[in-house]
XYZ file of C-alpha atoms in Angstrom:
249
model
C 67.323 86.805 38.829
C 65.094 87.789 40.782
C 66.118 92.199 39.959
C 63.981 93.056 43.261
C 66.871 91.672 45.448
C 70.425 93.013 45.991
C 72.192 89.567 45.913
C 75.830 91.049 46.176
C 74.537 92.863 48.742
C 72.773 90.432 50.661
C 75.673 88.161 49.612
C 78.806 90.184 51.292
C 76.724 90.643 54.003
C 76.204 86.604 54.588
C 80.076 86.101 54.027
C 81.131 88.813 56.323
C 78.831 86.292 59.393
C 80.755 82.863 57.609
C 83.994 83.876 57.251
C 83.878 84.841 60.718
C 86.578 82.404 62.278
C 85.899 80.272 66.671
C 82.620 81.541 66.213
C 78.982 79.972 65.659
C 78.422 81.468 63.437
C 81.326 80.060 60.857
C 80.836 78.233 58.099
C 83.790 76.704 56.619
C 84.021 74.965 52.965
C 82.482 71.370 53.410
C 79.690 72.756 55.813
C 78.780 75.897 53.136
C 77.824 72.819 50.164
C 76.546 70.575 52.482
C 74.130 73.255 53.498
C 73.567 73.854 49.991
C 72.877 70.637 49.477
C 69.894 70.461 51.555
C 68.698 73.172 48.647
C 69.822 71.245 44.974
C 71.625 67.690 46.313
C 72.354 67.744 43.665
C 75.029 70.280 43.979
C 78.814 68.828 44.213
C 80.777 68.220 47.290
C 84.119 70.213 49.190
C 86.031 66.952 46.867
C 84.156 67.034 43.881
C 84.657 70.868 43.849
C 87.768 72.221 44.115
C 89.431 70.046 42.397
C 86.997 70.826 39.473
C 87.228 74.467 39.817
C 91.799 74.083 39.894
C 91.117 72.742 36.456
C 88.830 75.592 35.279
C 91.164 77.404 36.284
C 89.293 79.974 38.913
C 89.396 80.427 42.524
C 89.210 78.021 45.579
C 88.918 81.263 47.843
C 86.007 80.472 50.028
C 83.998 83.548 49.066
C 84.541 83.512 45.499
C 83.353 79.765 45.052
C 80.731 80.833 48.427
C 79.732 83.362 45.828
C 79.831 81.394 42.788
C 77.847 78.127 44.281
C 74.921 80.644 45.198
C 74.835 82.683 41.659
C 74.383 78.970 40.255
C 71.579 78.103 42.071
C 67.591 78.603 40.186
C 66.082 81.738 42.182
C 63.850 79.956 44.061
C 66.639 78.082 45.143
C 68.669 80.813 46.164
C 66.058 81.825 47.700
C 65.765 78.740 50.304
C 69.456 78.491 51.020
C 69.458 82.634 52.265
C 66.395 81.400 54.572
C 68.838 78.132 55.796
C 71.102 80.598 57.316
C 68.473 83.492 57.900
C 67.380 80.024 60.848
C 70.693 78.571 61.949
C 72.311 82.393 61.839
C 69.953 84.514 63.556
C 70.090 83.401 66.523
C 74.336 84.333 67.185
C 73.849 87.217 65.097
C 69.953 88.718 65.040
C 71.539 92.595 64.119
C 73.419 91.234 60.917
C 70.811 88.549 60.068
C 67.865 91.247 60.350
C 69.539 92.688 57.772
C 70.510 90.513 55.258
C 66.498 89.083 55.989
C 65.577 92.952 54.992
C 67.670 93.172 51.876
C 66.275 89.052 50.654
C 62.468 88.934 52.447
C 62.002 92.552 52.534
C 62.080 92.128 56.394
C 59.507 89.507 55.968
C 58.910 86.493 58.114
C 57.358 83.208 57.353
C 54.969 81.811 59.691
C 54.537 77.680 60.525
C 52.806 75.962 57.392
C 50.537 73.663 58.545
C 51.101 70.374 57.201
C 48.369 68.466 55.850
C 47.775 64.356 57.060
C 49.019 62.380 54.152
C 45.578 60.219 54.603
C 43.640 63.010 52.827
C 42.462 64.032 49.578
C 44.942 65.450 47.159
C 47.129 65.162 50.276
C 50.838 65.571 48.671
C 49.281 68.576 45.935
C 47.557 70.225 49.637
C 51.397 70.071 51.449
C 53.582 71.347 48.051
C 50.791 74.019 48.037
C 51.245 75.348 51.716
C 54.933 75.004 51.994
C 55.196 76.622 48.557
C 53.215 79.550 49.624
C 56.361 81.392 51.951
C 58.612 80.558 48.924
C 56.079 82.358 46.584
C 55.717 85.392 48.999
C 60.138 85.140 49.203
C 59.947 85.213 45.457
C 58.282 88.263 45.091
C 55.540 86.528 43.709
C 52.483 87.639 44.727
C 49.449 87.017 42.852
C 50.935 83.510 43.241
C 51.008 83.533 47.019
C 47.563 84.307 47.072
C 46.451 82.360 44.246
C 48.001 78.883 46.093
C 46.543 80.331 49.423
C 42.698 79.928 47.143
C 43.933 76.551 46.021
C 45.458 75.233 49.771
C 41.977 75.941 51.047
C 40.198 74.899 48.375
C 41.702 71.314 48.436
C 41.408 71.423 52.960
C 37.400 72.046 52.161
C 36.844 69.239 49.565
C 39.158 67.155 51.428
C 37.271 67.267 54.955
C 33.949 67.404 52.879
C 34.830 63.940 51.231
C 35.384 62.649 54.913
C 32.679 64.254 57.056
C 29.989 65.487 54.792
C 29.912 62.679 52.118
C 27.081 63.725 50.732
C 27.693 67.490 49.543
C 31.376 66.409 48.249
C 29.495 67.170 44.665
C 30.079 70.743 45.976
C 33.591 72.777 43.898
C 33.076 76.184 44.352
C 34.946 78.017 47.313
C 32.120 79.296 48.739
C 29.439 77.310 49.692
C 31.960 74.298 50.596
C 33.409 76.744 52.758
C 29.369 77.023 54.594
C 29.031 73.674 54.196
C 32.067 72.820 56.275
C 31.503 75.901 58.922
C 27.815 74.282 59.450
C 30.305 70.663 60.410
C 32.074 72.265 62.648
C 29.887 74.009 64.600
C 27.848 71.561 65.129
C 30.443 69.231 66.913
C 31.256 71.935 68.926
C 27.993 72.635 69.661
C 27.101 69.093 71.036
C 30.327 69.345 73.048
C 28.369 72.533 75.410
C 29.213 76.640 74.632
C 32.173 77.582 72.290
C 32.866 81.236 70.799
C 31.047 80.935 68.251
C 32.643 84.000 66.358
C 35.245 82.384 65.841
C 33.799 79.832 62.707
C 31.813 82.883 61.508
C 34.348 84.458 61.063
C 35.817 80.640 58.718
C 33.582 82.590 55.929
C 34.556 86.170 55.783
C 38.648 85.719 56.137
C 37.604 83.114 52.902
C 36.283 85.849 50.711
C 39.118 88.183 52.141
C 41.705 85.375 49.679
C 39.467 84.502 47.280
C 38.890 88.525 46.887
C 43.074 88.863 46.868
C 43.445 86.420 44.412
C 40.890 87.762 42.351
C 42.578 91.006 41.833
C 39.988 92.787 43.900
C 41.507 95.497 45.856
C 44.911 95.877 44.020
C 42.685 98.664 41.697
C 42.263 100.483 45.190
C 45.515 100.017 46.719
C 48.526 101.621 46.165
C 51.791 99.509 44.499
C 52.939 97.552 48.151
C 48.956 96.137 48.651
C 50.003 92.443 46.526
C 52.852 91.707 49.482
C 50.597 92.997 52.556
C 47.655 91.011 50.542
C 49.753 87.870 50.011
C 51.013 87.863 53.749
C 47.254 87.669 55.042
C 45.908 85.653 52.862
C 49.087 83.385 53.799
C 47.910 84.214 57.276
C 44.867 83.212 57.323
C 45.216 79.729 54.729
C 47.343 78.947 57.681
C 45.064 79.908 60.620
C 41.881 77.893 59.182
C 43.467 75.007 58.069
C 44.488 74.355 61.239
C 41.638 75.246 63.063
C 40.162 72.836 60.630
C 42.334 70.413 61.369
C 41.134 69.841 64.488
C 38.317 68.775 63.445
C 39.924 66.300 60.261
């Protein structure tokens, strides 16, 4: 369990919403457990869980078994479950959901995940890494988040170079890869006519920022919150660069 999250407080706030019978935020036992199965397919259904709890002499009240089910999840899946509920409940109870988000995720909101086409080099690894960035931030694993951002960019650049500049496919360092990609994209855009060169020219600067975040360059220059905002910054830059590149893949 992540000691920085008050799971009891977060759950108590969540259950208030889930227990509002007759409203869109109400979740019955079966519907709650179906939500849990989205993050843990091996979790029991309502029909399986209630007889088991009866055999074990445990309470079958919704508040009790909801909490026990959440508590039994590994940390990462617990974060995923709260994210699912936040997404589902926010349109119906924004203020209450904002309070839950602040308790569990520090108020942070995840940006959409870039999806890498499956025909590209190591696309499975890229897709998983991009999805994992947000989960790492949710779990307060900021060093992992910046490392994943670096890995995503490295994979994207290698995929692009392999497809469009194969004579440079032997490059392995991030910044040289970035330069090759930037130059090739600039050439393609120049052939189409005038374009805002500043956007493409920003790629090396943004890439270097992510590389420095991963290498801990900035951690010695800022306060205790530096890791979190650097992780968020690296995540956003990775998605921005990825979206730009995917237009040319």
